[in-house]
Rosetta silent file (secondary structure, phi, psi, omega in degrees, C-alpha in Angstrom):
SEQUENCE: XXXXXXXXXXXXXXXXXXXXXXXXXXXXXXXXXXXXXXXXXXXXXXXXXXXXXXXXXXXXXXXXXXXXXXXXXXXXXXXXXXXXXXXXXXXXXXXXXXXXXXXXXXXXXXXXXXXXXXXXXXXXXXXXXXXXXXXXXXXXXXXXXXXXXXXXXXXXXXXXXXXXXXXXXXXXXXXXXXXXXXXXXXXXXXXXXXXXXXXXXXXXXXXXXXXXXXXXXXXXXXXXXXXXXXXXXXXXXXXXXXXXXXXXXXXXXXXXXXXXXXXXXXX
SCORE:     score description
SCORE:     0.000 S_00000001
   1 L     0.000  -48.943  179.811    8.701   -5.802   86.602 S_00000001
   2 H   -62.756  -33.945  179.232    5.214   -6.831   85.489 S_00000001
   3 H   -63.256  -41.812 -178.812    4.460   -3.228   84.678 S_00000001
   4 H   -66.810  -40.885  179.941    7.494   -2.998   82.405 S_00000001
   5 H   -64.410  -36.568  178.337    6.623   -6.256   80.702 S_00000001
   6 H   -65.488  -39.675  179.742    3.077   -5.031   80.089 S_00000001
   7 H   -62.312  -43.298  179.317    4.386   -1.813   78.547 S_00000001
   8 H   -60.235  -42.807 -179.886    6.634   -3.775   76.181 S_00000001
   9 H   -61.596  -39.407  179.423    3.707   -5.930   75.081 S_00000001
  10 H   -62.553  -44.200 -179.581    1.618   -2.807   74.326 S_00000001
  11 H   -62.470  -45.243  178.568    4.417   -1.353   72.171 S_00000001
  12 H   -59.742  -42.959  178.658    4.855   -4.631   70.225 S_00000001
  13 H   -63.187  -37.792  179.637    1.079   -4.798   69.638 S_00000001
  14 H   -66.553  -41.153  178.890    1.030   -1.229   68.311 S_00000001
  15 H   -60.167  -48.848  179.712    3.929   -1.994   65.942 S_00000001
  16 H   -60.221  -43.884  179.496    2.236   -5.119   64.543 S_00000001
  17 H   -62.583  -38.301  178.929   -1.046   -3.256   64.093 S_00000001
  18 H   -66.674  -39.834  179.027    0.712   -0.452   62.269 S_00000001
  19 H   -67.586  -37.700  178.899    2.440   -2.858   59.894 S_00000001
  20 H   -64.220  -39.547  178.948   -0.788   -4.651   59.131 S_00000001
  21 H   -64.698  -40.993  178.843   -2.488   -1.325   58.352 S_00000001
  22 H   -63.167  -43.603 -177.717    0.380   -0.278   56.092 S_00000001
  23 H   -66.491  -38.490  177.307    0.294   -3.564   54.208 S_00000001
  24 H   -62.327  -39.371  177.911   -3.473   -3.286   53.786 S_00000001
  25 H   -65.735  -40.707  178.200   -3.066    0.249   52.442 S_00000001
  26 H   -63.065  -40.247 -178.801   -0.360   -0.812   50.033 S_00000001
  27 H   -65.526  -37.840  179.557   -2.500   -3.712   48.810 S_00000001
  28 H   -68.749  -37.985  179.499   -5.434   -1.360   48.224 S_00000001
  29 H   -62.610  -43.681 -178.881   -3.165    1.075   46.388 S_00000001
  30 H   -63.011  -41.389  179.178   -1.806   -1.739   44.237 S_00000001
  31 H   -62.581  -47.171  178.370   -5.373   -2.905   43.450 S_00000001
  32 H   -58.555  -40.882 -179.279   -6.447    0.597   42.553 S_00000001
  33 H   -63.465  -41.812 -178.778   -3.333    0.988   40.374 S_00000001
  34 H   -65.156  -37.152 -177.224   -4.124   -2.256   38.521 S_00000001
  35 H   -67.820  -29.521 -174.391   -7.720   -1.131   38.005 S_00000001
  36 H   -84.615  -15.977  179.862   -6.514    2.166   36.545 S_00000001
  37 L   -67.000  135.882 -178.392   -4.134    0.565   34.040 S_00000001
  38 L   -65.314  145.473  176.021   -5.549    0.645   30.453 S_00000001
  39 L   -82.216  122.064 -177.330   -6.654   -2.668   29.089 S_00000001
  40 L   -61.557  138.486 -179.697   -4.527   -3.553   26.048 S_00000001
  41 L   -86.112  -19.897  178.651   -6.562   -3.753   22.852 S_00000001
  42 L    85.880  167.607  177.733   -4.184   -6.187   21.089 S_00000001
  43 L   -77.749  142.684  173.977   -2.969   -6.177   17.501 S_00000001
  44 L  -143.347 -179.882 -176.176   -5.407   -5.954   14.663 S_00000001
  45 H   -62.824  -34.970 -174.154   -5.263   -5.235   10.903 S_00000001
  46 H   -68.999  -40.275 -172.636   -5.679   -1.521   11.437 S_00000001
  47 H  -105.190   -4.153 -176.086   -2.730   -1.034   13.823 S_00000001
  48 H  -122.172  -12.947 -178.212   -0.373   -3.857   12.940 S_00000001
  49 L  -107.260  148.765  173.274   -0.482   -4.236    9.144 S_00000001
  50 L   -83.276   75.443 -167.576    0.957   -2.072    6.362 S_00000001
  51 L   -83.164  -28.242 -172.627   -2.518   -1.878    4.818 S_00000001
  52 L   -73.115  139.677 -174.893   -2.333    1.355    2.835 S_00000001
  53 E   151.445 -165.962 -175.468   -1.479    0.861   -0.836 S_00000001
  54 E  -107.001  129.519  178.055   -2.932   -0.464   -4.134 S_00000001
  55 E  -120.774  136.529 -175.780   -4.911   -3.700   -4.396 S_00000001
  56 E  -137.084  154.350  176.322   -5.907   -5.291   -7.715 S_00000001
  57 E   171.871  176.471  176.884   -7.806   -8.326   -8.947 S_00000001
  58 E  -118.381  115.688 -178.010  -10.800   -9.522  -10.997 S_00000001
  59 E   -92.698  151.010  179.375  -13.921  -10.231   -9.005 S_00000001
  60 L   -57.130  150.819 -178.534  -16.745  -12.540  -10.175 S_00000001
  61 L  -136.972  136.934 -177.726  -19.570  -10.988  -12.178 S_00000001
  62 L   -72.492  -31.694 -175.486  -23.067  -12.400  -12.748 S_00000001
  63 L  -129.907   25.424  175.692  -23.495  -11.078  -16.307 S_00000001
  64 L  -149.916 -177.835 -177.392  -19.969  -10.390  -17.537 S_00000001
  65 L   -77.988  -16.062  179.058  -16.502  -12.031  -17.716 S_00000001
  66 E   152.333  160.141 -177.259  -15.412  -10.405  -14.457 S_00000001
  67 E  -106.769  101.894  178.166  -15.077   -7.081  -12.711 S_00000001
  68 E   -70.366  121.259 -170.855  -11.474   -5.847  -13.015 S_00000001
  69 E  -128.770  137.347  175.220  -10.985   -3.922   -9.805 S_00000001
  70 E  -131.158  128.520  175.941   -8.317   -1.625   -8.343 S_00000001
  71 E  -124.879  127.308  175.320   -8.653   -0.120   -4.845 S_00000001
  72 E  -108.144  114.015  176.216   -6.181    2.410   -3.502 S_00000001
  73 E   -96.750  125.083 -179.394   -6.252    2.788    0.300 S_00000001
  74 L  -106.398  155.333 -176.429   -4.551    5.932    1.623 S_00000001
  75 L   -64.128  -20.125 -177.066   -3.178    6.560    5.074 S_00000001
  76 L   -89.363    5.533  176.586   -5.558    9.499    5.648 S_00000001
  77 L    92.018    7.090  177.858   -8.595    7.150    5.429 S_00000001
  78 E   -98.811  164.886 -178.334   -9.539    7.988    1.822 S_00000001
  79 E  -147.455  157.878  169.835   -9.819    5.576   -1.106 S_00000001
  80 E  -129.664  127.525  178.361  -10.078    5.407   -4.869 S_00000001
  81 E  -120.611  130.313  176.912  -11.825    2.500   -6.591 S_00000001
  82 E  -122.245  129.521 -179.533  -11.668    1.804  -10.343 S_00000001
  83 E  -133.624  155.922  173.899  -13.646   -0.949  -11.973 S_00000001
  84 E  -144.647  128.523 -179.844  -14.286   -2.271  -15.486 S_00000001
  85 E   -85.613  103.164 -173.336  -16.846   -4.871  -16.491 S_00000001
  86 E   -66.809  138.262  178.550  -14.901   -7.158  -18.809 S_00000001
  87 L    76.029   -0.984 -178.708  -16.635   -8.358  -21.963 S_00000001
  88 L  -123.491  -39.474 -177.233  -19.450   -5.866  -21.341 S_00000001
  89 L  -152.976  145.982  178.734  -18.035   -2.404  -21.350 S_00000001
  90 L   -96.280    1.806 -178.189  -14.751   -0.649  -22.077 S_00000001
  91 L   -81.380  136.054  174.042  -15.655    2.147  -19.660 S_00000001
  92 L  -100.086  123.079 -177.801  -13.620    2.469  -16.507 S_00000001
  93 E   -99.479  123.546  179.258  -15.639    3.667  -13.524 S_00000001
  94 E  -119.474  130.341  179.045  -13.752    5.549  -10.823 S_00000001
  95 E  -130.328  153.669  179.897  -15.131    6.470   -7.405 S_00000001
  96 E  -143.237  160.396 -179.579  -13.488    8.006   -4.358 S_00000001
  97 E   169.013 -156.940  177.199  -14.347    8.789   -0.770 S_00000001
  98 E  -111.857  145.913  174.711  -13.546    7.793    2.798 S_00000001
  99 E  -111.046  160.895 -177.461  -13.532    4.322    4.258 S_00000001
 100 E  -129.385  151.134  177.090  -14.243    3.294    7.828 S_00000001
 101 E   -93.956  148.960  173.556  -12.984    0.498   10.108 S_00000001
 102 L   -81.217  178.029 -174.592  -15.265   -1.701   12.164 S_00000001
 103 L   -67.504  -20.405  178.574  -14.863   -1.955   15.956 S_00000001
 104 L   -84.462  -12.387 -178.566  -12.515   -4.927   15.653 S_00000001
 105 L    71.645   22.610 -178.105  -10.102   -3.043   13.401 S_00000001
 106 L  -111.923  -30.142 -173.517  -10.228   -5.907   10.915 S_00000001
 107 E  -119.140  147.380  175.770  -12.855   -4.965    8.276 S_00000001
 108 E  -120.149  153.094  177.211  -13.325   -1.792    6.247 S_00000001
 109 E  -122.558  123.577  174.189  -16.433   -0.335    4.516 S_00000001
 110 E  -106.705  120.540 -177.659  -16.195    1.633    1.273 S_00000001
 111 E   -95.832  117.777 -179.114  -19.333    3.550    0.328 S_00000001
 112 E  -126.948  115.127  178.310  -19.697    3.847   -3.465 S_00000001
 113 L    52.158   43.322  177.876  -22.884    5.392   -4.942 S_00000001
 114 L    81.427   -2.257 -178.298  -24.856    4.537   -1.845 S_00000001
 115 E  -107.682  130.894  179.918  -23.648    0.928   -1.790 S_00000001
 116 E   -89.828  123.070  178.356  -21.435   -0.320    1.033 S_00000001
 117 E  -108.159  121.232 -174.046  -18.586   -2.544   -0.086 S_00000001
 118 E  -108.344  139.175  179.058  -17.027   -4.484    2.771 S_00000001
 119 E  -137.658  142.132  169.590  -13.550   -6.025    2.845 S_00000001
 120 E   -92.495  131.223 -177.802  -11.542   -7.895    5.421 S_00000001
 121 E   -91.552  120.085  177.314   -7.983   -6.568    5.532 S_00000001
 122 E  -115.535 -172.621 -179.819   -5.328   -9.283    5.593 S_00000001
 123 L   -79.126  105.296  178.132   -1.559   -9.163    5.049 S_00000001
 124 L    72.915   15.421  179.145   -1.120   -7.839    1.504 S_00000001
 125 E  -143.695  153.847  167.744   -4.750   -8.847    0.606 S_00000001
 126 E  -117.811  126.989  175.112   -8.320   -7.644    0.745 S_00000001
 127 E   -99.067  119.347  179.860  -11.030  -10.267    1.089 S_00000001
 128 E   -67.064  130.008 -178.369  -14.353   -9.214   -0.428 S_00000001
 129 E  -102.048  161.934  178.327  -17.167   -9.834    2.081 S_00000001
 130 L   -80.856 -176.586 -175.971  -20.838  -10.612    1.445 S_00000001
 131 L   -65.196  -19.677  176.174  -23.687   -8.193    2.245 S_00000001
 132 L   -94.489    3.960  176.644  -23.735   -9.368    5.843 S_00000001
 133 L    83.102   22.211  179.682  -20.029   -8.743    6.297 S_00000001
 134 L  -106.008  152.165  176.975  -19.015  -12.433    6.288 S_00000001
 135 E   -63.618  141.338  177.462  -16.147  -14.113    4.381 S_00000001
 136 L   -81.558  130.315 -177.770  -17.249  -15.764    1.149 S_00000001
 137 L  -116.666  176.683  175.788  -16.708  -19.553    1.238 S_00000001
 138 L   101.760 -169.095 -171.552  -17.007  -22.356   -1.231 S_00000001
 139 L   -65.609  -28.564 -175.582  -15.336  -23.150   -4.554 S_00000001
 140 L   -95.462    5.145 -177.163  -15.233  -19.488   -5.671 S_00000001
 141 H   -52.321  -42.903 -174.599  -13.782  -18.069   -2.434 S_00000001
 142 H   -66.908  -17.119 -178.106  -10.324  -17.572   -3.942 S_00000001
 143 H   -84.048   -9.661 -179.899  -11.861  -15.337   -6.664 S_00000001
 144 L  -100.469   40.942 -177.660  -13.005  -12.750   -4.097 S_00000001
 145 E  -126.675  132.283  170.211   -9.476  -11.599   -3.231 S_00000001
 146 E  -109.032  135.523 -175.773   -7.643   -8.413   -4.258 S_00000001
 147 E  -108.970  144.578 -176.431   -3.865   -8.498   -3.800 S_00000001
 148 E   -77.951  137.545 -178.629   -1.594   -5.642   -2.814 S_00000001
 149 L  -122.112    3.791 -171.906    0.957   -4.686   -5.504 S_00000001
 150 L   -58.602  -34.064 -175.299    2.685   -1.680   -4.016 S_00000001
 151 L   -85.992    4.230  179.572    5.962   -3.379   -3.312 S_00000001
 152 L  -114.002  126.145  179.435    6.290   -4.762   -6.846 S_00000001
 153 L  -107.360  -13.859  178.651    7.648   -2.590   -9.641 S_00000001
 154 L   -84.211  159.366  177.691    8.072   -5.322  -12.259 S_00000001
 155 L    59.308   31.371  175.681    5.306   -6.430  -14.683 S_00000001
 156 L  -130.170  144.471 -178.100    3.533   -3.083  -14.323 S_00000001
 157 E   -84.168  111.100 -177.873    2.904   -0.433  -16.982 S_00000001
 158 E  -104.686  114.071 -178.818    4.676    2.762  -15.779 S_00000001
 159 E   -93.151  127.976  179.257    3.437    5.954  -17.512 S_00000001
 160 E   -68.705  121.723  177.481    5.799    8.959  -17.414 S_00000001
 161 E  -119.211  -14.302 -179.642    4.087   11.919  -15.694 S_00000001
 162 E  -152.661  134.444 -179.012    6.994   14.092  -14.588 S_00000001
 163 E  -136.107  118.475 -176.346   10.566   14.472  -15.908 S_00000001
 164 L    49.550   43.300  176.676   13.172   16.573  -14.080 S_00000001
 165 L    84.529   -1.966 -177.934   10.469   18.444  -12.276 S_00000001
 166 E  -110.821  136.096 -177.728    8.371   19.204  -15.357 S_00000001
 167 E   -70.255  142.473  178.956    4.890   17.662  -15.920 S_00000001
 168 L  -113.227  128.166  179.661    4.599   15.466  -19.005 S_00000001
 169 L  -129.726  143.975  179.817    1.414   15.332  -21.034 S_00000001
 170 L   -79.679  134.048  175.245    0.685   13.311  -24.204 S_00000001
 171 L   -90.481  163.769 -178.104   -0.170   15.388  -27.334 S_00000001
 172 L   -65.101  -27.995 -178.214   -2.805   14.389  -29.871 S_00000001
 173 L   -97.621    2.873  176.879   -0.258   13.634  -32.553 S_00000001
 174 L   -67.990  140.807  175.627    2.086   11.512  -30.436 S_00000001
 175 L   -63.083  -44.963  179.728    2.280    7.816  -31.487 S_00000001
 176 L  -152.664  166.175  176.001    2.177    6.670  -27.885 S_00000001
 177 L   -80.725  152.687  177.971    2.624    7.941  -24.356 S_00000001
 178 L   -71.379  128.472 -177.217    6.104    7.609  -22.743 S_00000001
 179 E  -163.672  173.110  167.176    6.251    4.558  -20.548 S_00000001
 180 E  -154.446  162.185  175.446    8.109    1.380  -19.726 S_00000001
 181 E  -128.686  127.512  177.531    7.510   -2.100  -18.315 S_00000001
 182 E   -92.280  113.181 -177.874   10.148   -3.953  -16.287 S_00000001
 183 E   -91.407  133.739  177.343    9.881   -7.621  -17.231 S_00000001
 184 L   -61.448  -42.207 -178.588   10.883  -10.323  -14.778 S_00000001
 185 H   -64.611  115.370  179.110   12.111  -12.612  -17.542 S_00000001
 186 H    61.677   15.565  177.660   15.807  -11.864  -18.145 S_00000001
 187 H    50.828   52.013  179.999   15.258   -8.441  -16.455 S_00000001
 188 E   -95.331  146.691  174.148   14.363   -6.781  -19.712 S_00000001
 189 E  -113.681  126.058  176.074   12.811   -3.320  -19.985 S_00000001
 190 E  -116.538  144.080  179.056   10.324   -2.604  -22.847 S_00000001
 191 E  -174.153 -163.903  179.338    8.843    0.797  -23.409 S_00000001
 192 E  -146.334  140.486 -179.467    8.304    3.837  -25.500 S_00000001
 193 L   -83.802   -5.422 -171.031    9.867    7.317  -25.462 S_00000001
 194 L   102.435  -18.673  177.269    6.713    8.960  -26.715 S_00000001
 195 L  -130.349  -42.530 -178.149    8.141    8.793  -30.201 S_00000001
 196 L  -123.681  154.157  172.269   10.224    5.585  -30.504 S_00000001
 197 E   -74.233  140.512  179.845   10.163    2.118  -29.132 S_00000001
 198 E  -130.052  152.375  179.911   12.881    1.421  -26.596 S_00000001
 199 E  -144.295  161.870  176.457   14.441   -1.705  -25.129 S_00000001
 200 E   168.689 -156.550 -179.170   17.211   -2.657  -22.723 S_00000001
 201 E  -131.689  166.744  176.100   17.887   -4.296  -19.395 S_00000001
 202 E  -143.758  161.108  177.703   17.712   -3.358  -15.760 S_00000001
 203 E  -132.858  139.619  174.205   19.147   -4.409  -12.426 S_00000001
 204 E  -118.456  164.727  178.818   17.651   -4.243   -8.953 S_00000001
 205 E  -167.314 -172.456 -177.174   19.269   -4.793   -5.551 S_00000001
 206 L   -60.828  159.761  179.685   19.046   -4.067   -1.802 S_00000001
 207 L    55.452   37.406  173.591   17.880   -0.652   -0.531 S_00000001
 208 L    60.073   40.557  174.139   15.717   -0.210   -3.641 S_00000001
 209 E   -68.594  140.446  176.305   18.595   -0.130   -6.091 S_00000001
 210 E  -152.071  124.522  177.240   17.561    0.283   -9.753 S_00000001
 211 E  -139.302  140.712  179.704   19.794    0.777  -12.755 S_00000001
 212 E  -101.243  140.126 -173.759   19.047    0.681  -16.462 S_00000001
 213 E  -126.190  135.186  169.626   21.547   -0.936  -18.891 S_00000001
 214 E    56.044   43.275  179.944   21.988   -0.667  -22.637 S_00000001
 215 E   -71.483  123.439  177.688   18.851    1.309  -23.454 S_00000001
 216 E  -128.639  158.723 -179.320   18.418    1.559  -27.247 S_00000001
 217 E  -146.987  164.475  175.363   15.514    2.908  -29.336 S_00000001
 218 L   -70.417  174.485 -170.973   14.279    3.190  -32.884 S_00000001
 219 L  -119.449   28.835  179.282   15.112    6.425  -34.809 S_00000001
 220 L   -72.986  141.955  179.549   11.834    7.873  -35.960 S_00000001
 221 L   -94.361  132.611 -178.371   11.660   11.711  -35.702 S_00000001
 222 L  -132.605  117.011 -176.398    8.773   13.273  -33.822 S_00000001
 223 L   -75.314  -23.158 -177.782    8.449   17.079  -33.568 S_00000001
 224 L   -89.628    9.102  178.251    5.837   16.847  -30.751 S_00000001
 225 L  -124.692   73.037 -176.585    8.081   14.945  -28.326 S_00000001
 226 L   -69.612  -15.689 -176.994   10.814   17.415  -27.340 S_00000001
 227 L   -96.103    9.825 -174.684   11.597   15.463  -24.138 S_00000001
 228 H   -60.322  -51.864  179.950   12.544   12.176  -25.834 S_00000001
 229 H   -61.855  -40.136  179.192   16.322   12.570  -25.498 S_00000001
 230 H   -64.057  -36.090  176.243   15.946   13.908  -21.936 S_00000001
 231 H   -61.406  -50.698 -177.464   13.934   10.807  -21.062 S_00000001
 232 H   -70.739  -35.045  178.296   16.497    8.291  -22.246 S_00000001
 233 H   -68.461  -33.493  173.994   19.407   10.250  -20.792 S_00000001
 234 H   -59.544  -42.285 -178.632   17.550   10.369  -17.462 S_00000001
 235 H   -57.840  -34.452  177.765   17.366    6.586  -17.389 S_00000001
 236 H   -64.931  -23.938 -175.278   21.173    6.384  -17.481 S_00000001
 237 H   -91.568  -10.357 -175.278   21.307    8.432  -14.252 S_00000001
 238 L   -70.660  135.526  177.079   18.909    6.311  -12.189 S_00000001
 239 L  -126.040  -30.484 -178.785   20.407    4.511   -9.185 S_00000001
 240 E  -142.283  175.385  175.722   17.502    4.045   -6.754 S_00000001
 241 E  -147.436  162.233  171.150   13.735    4.386   -6.578 S_00000001
 242 E  -131.846  156.999 -175.696   10.979    5.011   -4.112 S_00000001
 243 E  -130.919  124.231  178.789    7.386    3.877   -4.331 S_00000001
 244 E  -124.227  101.620 -174.047    4.435    5.925   -2.989 S_00000001
 245 L    53.423 -112.917 -179.538    1.210    3.980   -3.529 S_00000001
 246 L  -104.978   23.826  177.972    0.955    3.753   -7.309 S_00000001
 247 E  -116.994  125.233  179.457    3.673    6.313   -8.151 S_00000001
 248 E   -99.257  124.590 -179.951    7.241    5.261   -8.936 S_00000001
 249 E  -110.716  120.609  177.784    9.919    7.916   -8.267 S_00000001
 250 E   -91.191  140.920 -177.049   13.276    7.449   -9.966 S_00000001
 251 E  -131.478  152.747  179.389   16.291    8.920   -8.141 S_00000001
 252 L   -85.531  177.532 -179.358   19.885    9.735   -8.917 S_00000001
 253 L   -60.738  -29.205  177.246   23.003    8.648   -6.994 S_00000001
 254 L   -87.738   11.507  179.288   22.621   11.835   -4.911 S_00000001
 255 L    67.467   22.467  174.358   18.975   10.842   -4.181 S_00000001
 256 L   -77.762  146.189  179.213   17.662   13.659   -6.348 S_00000001
 257 E   -76.157  124.809  179.126   14.230   13.084   -7.955 S_00000001
 258 E  -101.545  -41.666 -177.204   14.628   12.492  -11.731 S_00000001
 259 E  -159.787  158.557  175.046   11.187   11.405  -12.797 S_00000001
 260 E  -121.072  138.578  175.182    7.784   10.246  -11.683 S_00000001
 261 E  -134.645  147.416 -174.172    5.737    7.499  -13.334 S_00000001
 262 E  -109.811  139.029 -179.671    2.241    6.344  -12.597 S_00000001
 263 E   -79.844  113.526 -179.984    1.173    2.718  -12.576 S_00000001
 264 L  -101.384  108.220 -175.175   -1.550    2.221  -15.182 S_00000001
 265 L   -79.072  -42.465 -172.206   -3.321   -1.045  -14.440 S_00000001
 266 L   -87.088  103.532 -179.857   -6.022   -1.023  -17.128 S_00000001
 267 L  -130.546    0.000    0.000   -4.373   -1.717  -20.491 S_00000001
């Protein structure tokens, strides 16, 4: 009897020992698994904001009225920067290259003519940083901001660059280049066909709806603008638009591309 009881106790002891060993092994595996899991980096400007696009503003200048600045950031890491020193020069200086992100994914550096220009990327804004990479503070802080304009098609000068798949170039004898401006006030459109002044109205809506209404123009004859009628007739067919950086694409009801226009900031 005692022998049987002793045997039972040995079996129970072995079972308990095996369970403890298995639990310890599972615990070690869980610990190792936790250690192998990647540490989340968290959201930052680089991976959580729609940062690519066009930013514009006028930065302070020590010896001029201001530096009119446009920066275009592209998704492939390249940039284009255009500046004009107001009240000092009518020359527009354009530079391009690649920009880099810092280790936090919050700030970018644009190298222009050997000079590093640093900006903090915010939601729809770029904050100009000082030479040490710090935010500028004080009374003039608000003047060191460039604002994104990609999602806005009104109050911008749109120059016609392509019509029904054909490139458009201005001739030397043309009165003006073909363009239009969509005005917020009363949703009016003002522009030029390349030969005549044109006016009318427009309507926008959900899903990038855009329609032109009652477009009229003056009646001057221009031999060097053969696409004038085609341009105005095209506007009647527009139903939607798409926006790629600083290029506006007008589309028909069937989503066919009708024309391309480029946003000209410096006027």
